[in-house]
PDB file of C-alpha atoms in Angstrom:
ATOM      1  CA  MET A   1     -18.262  -2.894  80.077  1.00 42.00           C
ATOM      2  CA  ALA A   2     -19.588   0.006  78.047  1.00 44.00           C
ATOM      3  CA  ALA A   3     -23.305   0.066  77.426  1.00 38.00           C
ATOM      4  CA  PRO A   4     -24.226  -1.245  73.926  1.00 38.00           C
ATOM      5  CA  GLU A   5     -25.111   1.315  71.384  1.00 39.00           C
ATOM      6  CA  PRO A   6     -28.680   1.714  70.454  1.00 34.00           C
ATOM      7  CA  PRO A   7     -29.781   0.154  67.115  1.00 35.00           C
ATOM      8  CA  PRO A   8     -29.864   2.483  64.176  1.00 35.00           C
ATOM      9  CA  PRO A   9     -33.333   3.903  63.164  1.00 36.00           C
ATOM     10  CA  PRO A  10     -35.293   1.902  60.627  1.00 35.00           C
ATOM     11  CA  PRO A  11     -34.110   2.670  57.104  1.00 37.00           C
ATOM     12  CA  GLY A  12     -36.352   4.900  54.961  1.00 39.00           C
ATOM     13  CA  ASP A  13     -38.312   6.446  57.745  1.00 47.00           C
ATOM     14  CA  GLY A  14     -36.589   9.914  57.415  1.00 60.00           C
ATOM     15  CA  SER A  15     -36.862   9.720  53.579  1.00 81.00           C
ATOM     16  CA  LYS A  16     -40.604   9.443  53.377  1.00 91.00           C
ATOM     17  CA  PRO A  17     -41.277  13.317  53.605  1.00 95.00           C
ATOM     18  CA  LEU A  18     -38.581  14.129  51.019  1.00 96.00           C
ATOM     19  CA  SER A  19     -39.775  11.358  48.752  1.00 95.00           C
ATOM     20  CA  GLY A  20     -43.307  12.676  49.011  1.00 95.00           C
ATOM     21  CA  LEU A  21     -42.037  16.188  48.278  1.00 96.00           C
ATOM     22  CA  LEU A  22     -40.284  15.040  45.098  1.00 97.00           C
ATOM     23  CA  SER A  23     -43.439  13.101  44.066  1.00 96.00           C
ATOM     24  CA  GLY A  24     -45.526  16.312  44.641  1.00 95.00           C
ATOM     25  CA  ILE A  25     -43.135  18.480  42.671  1.00 96.00           C
ATOM     26  CA  ALA A  26     -43.118  15.978  39.833  1.00 95.00           C
ATOM     27  CA  GLN A  27     -46.923  15.662  39.799  1.00 93.00           C
ATOM     28  CA  ALA A  28     -47.251  19.486  39.496  1.00 92.00           C
ATOM     29  CA  ALA A  29     -44.433  20.097  37.058  1.00 91.00           C
ATOM     30  CA  TYR A  30     -44.589  17.059  34.708  1.00 91.00           C
ATOM     31  CA  HIS A  31     -48.016  15.499  35.123  1.00 88.00           C
ATOM     32  CA  GLY A  32     -50.295  18.545  35.102  1.00 83.00           C
ATOM     33  CA  LYS A  33     -51.669  18.194  38.701  1.00 86.00           C
ATOM     34  CA  ALA A  34     -52.524  21.859  39.363  1.00 82.00           C
ATOM     35  CA  GLY A  35     -54.043  21.217  42.818  1.00 88.00           C
ATOM     36  CA  ILE A  36     -50.698  20.333  44.440  1.00 91.00           C
ATOM     37  CA  THR A  37     -49.777  23.634  46.060  1.00 92.00           C
ATOM     38  CA  GLU A  38     -46.968  24.623  48.277  1.00 92.00           C
ATOM     39  CA  GLU A  39     -49.240  24.930  51.306  1.00 93.00           C
ATOM     40  CA  LEU A  40     -50.701  21.411  50.683  1.00 93.00           C
ATOM     41  CA  LEU A  41     -47.223  19.812  50.563  1.00 95.00           C
ATOM     42  CA  ARG A  42     -45.965  21.662  53.624  1.00 95.00           C
ATOM     43  CA  GLY A  43     -49.017  20.760  55.553  1.00 94.00           C
ATOM     44  CA  GLN A  44     -48.884  17.009  54.678  1.00 94.00           C
ATOM     45  CA  LEU A  45     -45.126  16.473  54.727  1.00 95.00           C
ATOM     46  CA  TYR A  46     -43.420  19.164  56.810  1.00 95.00           C
ATOM     47  CA  PRO A  47     -46.063  20.612  59.123  1.00 94.00           C
ATOM     48  CA  GLU A  48     -43.487  21.763  61.622  1.00 93.00           C
ATOM     49  CA  ALA A  49     -41.379  23.628  59.077  1.00 93.00           C
ATOM     50  CA  ALA A  50     -41.610  27.417  58.770  1.00 94.00           C
ATOM     51  CA  PRO A  51     -42.984  28.567  55.496  1.00 94.00           C
ATOM     52  CA  GLU A  52     -39.737  30.190  54.477  1.00 95.00           C
ATOM     53  CA  GLU A  53     -37.796  27.096  55.384  1.00 95.00           C
ATOM     54  CA  PHE A  54     -40.068  24.783  53.323  1.00 96.00           C
ATOM     55  CA  ARG A  55     -40.178  27.158  50.429  1.00 95.00           C
ATOM     56  CA  ALA A  56     -36.368  27.079  50.174  1.00 95.00           C
ATOM     57  CA  LEU A  57     -36.331  23.233  50.405  1.00 96.00           C
ATOM     58  CA  ARG A  58     -39.035  22.927  47.735  1.00 96.00           C
ATOM     59  CA  ALA A  59     -37.198  25.363  45.443  1.00 95.00           C
ATOM     60  CA  LYS A  60     -33.860  23.416  45.913  1.00 96.00           C
ATOM     61  CA  MET A  61     -35.403  20.107  45.241  1.00 97.00           C
ATOM     62  CA  GLY A  62     -37.411  21.318  42.247  1.00 95.00           C
ATOM     63  CA  GLY A  63     -34.319  22.829  40.772  1.00 95.00           C
ATOM     64  CA  LEU A  64     -32.297  19.565  41.191  1.00 97.00           C
ATOM     65  CA  LEU A  65     -35.170  17.519  39.744  1.00 97.00           C
ATOM     66  CA  GLN A  66     -35.481  19.830  36.787  1.00 95.00           C
ATOM     67  CA  SER A  67     -31.731  19.525  36.098  1.00 95.00           C
ATOM     68  CA  ILE A  68     -31.899  15.744  36.264  1.00 97.00           C
ATOM     69  CA  ALA A  69     -35.070  15.545  34.185  1.00 95.00           C
ATOM     70  CA  SER A  70     -33.890  17.964  31.511  1.00 92.00           C
ATOM     71  CA  ALA A  71     -30.750  15.928  30.961  1.00 93.00           C
ATOM     72  CA  ASP A  72     -32.623  12.585  31.293  1.00 94.00           C
ATOM     73  CA  MET A  73     -29.635  11.386  33.347  1.00 96.00           C
ATOM     74  CA  ASP A  74     -28.643   7.755  33.452  1.00 96.00           C
ATOM     75  CA  LEU A  75     -27.402   6.173  36.527  1.00 93.00           C
ATOM     76  CA  ASN A  76     -23.747   7.117  36.084  1.00 96.00           C
ATOM     77  CA  GLN A  77     -24.610  10.782  35.323  1.00 96.00           C
ATOM     78  CA  LEU A  78     -27.006  10.812  38.253  1.00 97.00           C
ATOM     79  CA  GLU A  79     -24.421   9.565  40.653  1.00 96.00           C
ATOM     80  CA  ALA A  80     -21.796  12.163  39.568  1.00 96.00           C
ATOM     81  CA  PHE A  81     -24.362  14.899  39.686  1.00 97.00           C
ATOM     82  CA  LEU A  82     -25.555  14.103  43.153  1.00 97.00           C
ATOM     83  CA  THR A  83     -22.075  13.482  44.450  1.00 96.00           C
ATOM     84  CA  ALA A  84     -21.044  16.949  43.307  1.00 96.00           C
ATOM     85  CA  GLN A  85     -24.200  18.423  44.950  1.00 96.00           C
ATOM     86  CA  THR A  86     -23.226  16.890  48.372  1.00 96.00           C
ATOM     87  CA  LYS A  87     -19.798  18.469  48.212  1.00 95.00           C
ATOM     88  CA  LYS A  88     -20.847  22.058  47.223  1.00 92.00           C
ATOM     89  CA  GLN A  89     -21.573  24.663  49.906  1.00 92.00           C
ATOM     90  CA  GLY A  90     -25.278  24.829  50.574  1.00 90.00           C
ATOM     91  CA  GLY A  91     -25.850  21.669  48.645  1.00 94.00           C
ATOM     92  CA  ILE A  92     -27.544  18.499  49.843  1.00 96.00           C
ATOM     93  CA  THR A  93     -26.818  15.786  52.325  1.00 95.00           C
ATOM     94  CA  ALA A  94     -25.817  12.207  51.433  1.00 96.00           C
ATOM     95  CA  ASP A  95     -29.198  10.979  52.747  1.00 96.00           C
ATOM     96  CA  GLN A  96     -31.051  13.486  50.561  1.00 96.00           C
ATOM     97  CA  ALA A  97     -28.940  12.388  47.533  1.00 97.00           C
ATOM     98  CA  ALA A  98     -29.974   8.802  48.236  1.00 96.00           C
ATOM     99  CA  VAL A  99     -33.632   9.669  48.252  1.00 97.00           C
ATOM    100  CA  ILE A 100     -33.344  11.693  45.043  1.00 97.00           C
ATOM    101  CA  ALA A 101     -31.449   8.886  43.442  1.00 97.00           C
ATOM    102  CA  LYS A 102     -34.050   6.299  44.402  1.00 96.00           C
ATOM    103  CA  PHE A 103     -36.973   8.596  43.227  1.00 97.00           C
ATOM    104  CA  TRP A 104     -35.358   9.160  39.858  1.00 97.00           C
ATOM    105  CA  LYS A 105     -34.738   5.472  39.259  1.00 96.00           C
ATOM    106  CA  ASN A 106     -38.383   4.713  39.902  1.00 96.00           C
ATOM    107  CA  HIS A 107     -39.856   7.719  38.039  1.00 96.00           C
ATOM    108  CA  ARG A 108     -37.457   8.401  35.242  1.00 96.00           C
ATOM    109  CA  THR A 109     -39.475   6.805  32.454  1.00 94.00           C
ATOM    110  CA  LYS A 110     -42.763   8.520  33.301  1.00 93.00           C
ATOM    111  CA  ILE A 111     -41.238  11.938  33.709  1.00 95.00           C
ATOM    112  CA  HIS A 112     -39.302  11.545  30.439  1.00 92.00           C
ATOM    113  CA  GLU A 113     -42.476  10.510  28.528  1.00 88.00           C
ATOM    114  CA  SER A 114     -44.250  13.500  30.082  1.00 89.00           C
ATOM    115  CA  LEU A 115     -41.607  15.951  28.908  1.00 88.00           C
ATOM    116  CA  ILE A 116     -41.743  14.434  25.403  1.00 82.00           C
ATOM    117  CA  ASN A 117     -45.457  14.830  25.284  1.00 76.00           C
ATOM    118  CA  GLN A 118     -45.264  18.407  26.547  1.00 77.00           C
ATOM    119  CA  SER A 119     -42.840  19.318  23.764  1.00 75.00           C
ATOM    120  CA  ARG A 120     -45.206  18.156  21.109  1.00 66.00           C
ATOM    121  CA  TRP A 121     -47.798  20.478  19.539  1.00 64.00           C
ATOM    122  CA  ASP A 122     -49.098  18.361  16.634  1.00 66.00           C
ATOM    123  CA  ASN A 123     -50.370  14.929  16.054  1.00 69.00           C
ATOM    124  CA  VAL A 124     -48.063  11.970  16.526  1.00 71.00           C
ATOM    125  CA  LEU A 125     -47.658   8.933  14.259  1.00 76.00           C
ATOM    126  CA  LYS A 126     -48.652   5.968  16.393  1.00 78.00           C
ATOM    127  CA  ASN A 127     -48.819   3.205  13.790  1.00 83.00           C
ATOM    128  CA  MET A 128     -48.403   2.668  10.091  1.00 85.00           C
ATOM    129  CA  ASN A 129     -49.119  -0.164   7.741  1.00 86.00           C
ATOM    130  CA  TRP A 130     -48.969  -0.518   3.918  1.00 85.00           C
ATOM    131  CA  ARG A 131     -49.986  -3.136   1.352  1.00 85.00           C
ATOM    132  CA  VAL A 132     -50.747  -3.584  -2.293  1.00 84.00           C
ATOM    133  CA  ASP A 133     -54.346  -4.423  -3.262  1.00 80.00           C
ATOM    134  CA  LEU A 134     -56.675  -4.678  -6.138  1.00 73.00           C
ATOM    135  CA  LYS A 135     -59.292  -1.933  -6.522  1.00 65.00           C
ATOM    136  CA  SER A 136     -62.772  -3.510  -6.210  1.00 57.00           C
ATOM    137  CA  GLN A 137     -64.915  -0.311  -6.274  1.00 54.00           C
ATOM    138  CA  SER A 138     -64.548   2.691  -8.481  1.00 50.00           C
ATOM    139  CA  ARG A 139     -66.632   5.280 -10.315  1.00 51.00           C
ATOM    140  CA  HIS A 140     -64.872   4.306 -13.527  1.00 51.00           C
ATOM    141  CA  ILE A 141     -65.139   0.617 -14.647  1.00 51.00           C
ATOM    142  CA  ASP A 142     -61.737   0.606 -16.238  1.00 51.00           C
ATOM    143  CA  GLN A 143     -60.161   1.240 -12.839  1.00 56.00           C
ATOM    144  CA  ILE A 144     -61.693  -1.927 -11.261  1.00 62.00           C
ATOM    145  CA  ASN A 145     -59.090  -4.656 -10.472  1.00 65.00           C
ATOM    146  CA  THR A 146     -56.181  -2.398 -11.050  1.00 76.00           C
ATOM    147  CA  PRO A 147     -53.344  -2.621  -8.394  1.00 82.00           C
ATOM    148  CA  VAL A 148     -53.239   0.216  -5.810  1.00 82.00           C
ATOM    149  CA  ALA A 149     -50.785   0.846  -2.957  1.00 84.00           C
ATOM    150  CA  ILE A 150     -52.452   1.584   0.307  1.00 84.00           C
ATOM    151  CA  VAL A 151     -50.810   3.303   3.284  1.00 84.00           C
ATOM    152  CA  GLU A 152     -52.763   3.266   6.596  1.00 84.00           C
ATOM    153  CA  MET A 153     -51.591   5.616   9.428  1.00 83.00           C
ATOM    154  CA  GLU A 154     -52.840   6.111  13.018  1.00 83.00           C
ATOM    155  CA  LEU A 155     -52.176   9.588  14.369  1.00 79.00           C
ATOM    156  CA  GLY A 156     -52.400  10.236  18.127  1.00 76.00           C
ATOM    157  CA  LYS A 157     -54.277  13.431  18.706  1.00 63.00           C
ATOM    158  CA  ASN A 158     -51.932  16.034  20.352  1.00 56.00           C
ATOM    159  CA  GLY A 159     -53.207  19.288  18.887  1.00 44.00           C
ATOM    160  CA  GLN A 160     -56.159  20.880  17.037  1.00 41.00           C
ATOM    161  CA  TRP A 161     -54.983  19.930  13.475  1.00 39.00           C
ATOM    162  CA  GLN A 162     -57.808  18.415  11.458  1.00 43.00           C
ATOM    163  CA  PRO A 163     -57.309  17.260   7.817  1.00 42.00           C
ATOM    164  CA  ASP A 164     -59.650  18.660   5.184  1.00 41.00           C
ATOM    165  CA  VAL A 165     -61.423  15.484   4.145  1.00 41.00           C
ATOM    166  CA  SER A 166     -64.957  14.330   3.747  1.00 40.00           C
ATOM    167  CA  GLY A 167     -64.262  10.649   3.258  1.00 42.00           C
ATOM    168  CA  LEU A 168     -64.588   8.214   6.206  1.00 44.00           C
ATOM    169  CA  TRP A 169     -62.463   5.149   6.300  1.00 44.00           C
ATOM    170  CA  ASP A 170     -63.227   2.171   8.424  1.00 49.00           C
ATOM    171  CA  PRO A 171     -59.958   0.538   9.584  1.00 49.00           C
ATOM    172  CA  LYS A 172     -61.697  -2.688  10.402  1.00 50.00           C
ATOM    173  CA  SER A 173     -63.381  -3.297   7.045  1.00 49.00           C
ATOM    174  CA  ARG A 174     -60.640  -1.261   5.358  1.00 47.00           C
ATOM    175  CA  SER A 175     -63.199   0.489   3.251  1.00 49.00           C
ATOM    176  CA  CYS A 176     -63.655   4.078   2.343  1.00 50.00           C
ATOM    177  CA  GLU A 177     -66.843   6.204   1.814  1.00 46.00           C
ATOM    178  CA  GLY A 178     -66.603   9.425  -0.189  1.00 44.00           C
ATOM    179  CA  ALA A 179     -62.895   9.420  -0.806  1.00 44.00           C
ATOM    180  CA  CYS A 180     -61.207  12.735  -1.362  1.00 47.00           C
ATOM    181  CA  SER A 181     -58.748  13.244  -4.106  1.00 48.00           C
ATOM    182  CA  HIS A 182     -55.680  15.372  -3.362  1.00 49.00           C
ATOM    183  CA  GLY A 183     -53.913  15.227  -6.698  1.00 52.00           C
ATOM    184  CA  MET A 184     -51.202  12.691  -5.948  1.00 53.00           C
ATOM    185  CA  TRP A 185     -53.250  10.361  -3.660  1.00 55.00           C
ATOM    186  CA  THR A 186     -56.778   9.504  -2.538  1.00 64.00           C
ATOM    187  CA  LEU A 187     -57.272  10.339   1.187  1.00 64.00           C
ATOM    188  CA  CYS A 188     -59.850   9.049   3.658  1.00 68.00           C
ATOM    189  CA  SER A 189     -60.119   9.725   7.318  1.00 64.00           C
ATOM    190  CA  LEU A 190     -61.798   8.312  10.458  1.00 66.00           C
ATOM    191  CA  ARG A 191     -61.602  10.296  13.778  1.00 66.00           C
ATOM    192  CA  THR A 192     -62.004   8.866  17.251  1.00 67.00           C
ATOM    193  CA  GLU A 193     -61.555  10.384  20.629  1.00 65.00           C
ATOM    194  CA  GLU A 194     -57.992   9.360  20.885  1.00 68.00           C
ATOM    195  CA  SER A 195     -56.727   8.870  17.279  1.00 74.00           C
ATOM    196  CA  GLU A 196     -57.053  10.031  13.688  1.00 77.00           C
ATOM    197  CA  PHE A 197     -56.932   7.177  11.147  1.00 79.00           C
ATOM    198  CA  LEU A 198     -55.793   8.108   7.642  1.00 79.00           C
ATOM    199  CA  CYS A 199     -55.699   5.961   4.545  1.00 80.00           C
ATOM    200  CA  LEU A 200     -53.773   7.092   1.484  1.00 80.00           C
ATOM    201  CA  GLU A 201     -54.419   5.222  -1.816  1.00 80.00           C
ATOM    202  CA  PHE A 202     -51.968   5.400  -4.824  1.00 80.00           C
ATOM    203  CA  ASP A 203     -52.549   3.841  -8.158  1.00 80.00           C
ATOM    204  CA  GLU A 204     -49.587   2.881 -10.308  1.00 80.00           C
ATOM    205  CA  ALA A 205     -49.367   6.334 -11.978  1.00 81.00           C
ATOM    206  CA  LYS A 206     -49.494   8.113  -8.572  1.00 81.00           C
ATOM    207  CA  VAL A 207     -46.804   5.838  -7.168  1.00 81.00           C
ATOM    208  CA  SER A 208     -44.510   6.638 -10.119  1.00 84.00           C
ATOM    209  CA  GLN A 209     -45.317  10.401  -9.508  1.00 84.00           C
ATOM    210  CA  MET A 210     -44.517  10.063  -5.823  1.00 80.00           C
ATOM    211  CA  LEU A 211     -41.236   8.198  -6.547  1.00 84.00           C
ATOM    212  CA  LYS A 212     -40.269  10.985  -8.918  1.00 89.00           C
ATOM    213  CA  LYS A 213     -40.991  13.656  -6.306  1.00 88.00           C
ATOM    214  CA  LEU A 214     -38.935  11.809  -3.762  1.00 87.00           C
ATOM    215  CA  SER A 215     -36.082  11.447  -6.155  1.00 91.00           C
ATOM    216  CA  GLU A 216     -36.068  15.147  -6.863  1.00 91.00           C
ATOM    217  CA  ILE A 217     -36.078  15.867  -3.149  1.00 91.00           C
ATOM    218  CA  GLU A 218     -33.119  13.537  -2.706  1.00 91.00           C
ATOM    219  CA  GLU A 219     -31.185  15.299  -5.469  1.00 90.00           C
ATOM    220  CA  SER A 220     -31.941  18.652  -3.919  1.00 89.00           C
ATOM    221  CA  MET A 221     -30.726  17.594  -0.522  1.00 88.00           C
ATOM    222  CA  THR A 222     -27.628  16.058  -1.986  1.00 88.00           C
ATOM    223  CA  LEU A 223     -26.903  19.292  -3.954  1.00 86.00           C
ATOM    224  CA  LEU A 224     -27.505  21.425  -0.857  1.00 85.00           C
ATOM    225  CA  THR A 225     -25.186  19.192   1.262  1.00 81.00           C
ATOM    226  CA  GLN A 226     -22.439  19.266  -1.360  1.00 76.00           C
ATOM    227  CA  THR A 227     -22.807  23.062  -1.543  1.00 63.00           C
ATOM    228  CA  THR A 228     -22.474  23.677   2.137  1.00 54.00           C
TER     229      THR A 228
END
């Protein structure tokens, strides 16, 4: 009788260095970890590889990950892409393709969110609420108890933009101190470390003015669309 074949190696053992390399590339490229250098990755993951050999592997995997992340590939696109890479000369092996596929499935969401954040250069609208209320405080008595439309916005800080306001609005008590008039609305602001809270207040006349402006914009857009 022929001697029995040895059992296959435990699954995943050979994939650990490559998975770690992909993680290191992603941390440096998409999550802002500047301390993850080529020397660090080679020393921890491929200590026996020559510098030139590791540099080529890192460049190849970085290029593949960039292509996958830029297209935000779904599972079908990913499978087709990796299959094509295994068939091209100088491409990747089937085992490498399996590691890349597993890594992307586990990290796609975080990498995609990071790319979106990197593409933003201004503040981001995180939340918005609106309501109709009665004005309880005013410099003019005749404006008390008049209906006002209030729009509350929370902006996530993503840049250096700061609104030119002196009023401070408390989102908990929903009150404003020293409101600033900007013609069509009254604007109040509250700044925290992570967000910018804005409160826009419109009385009936300002709401009508705003609706008129929006109508004019809509008419202009319709005219431009019909012209082109």
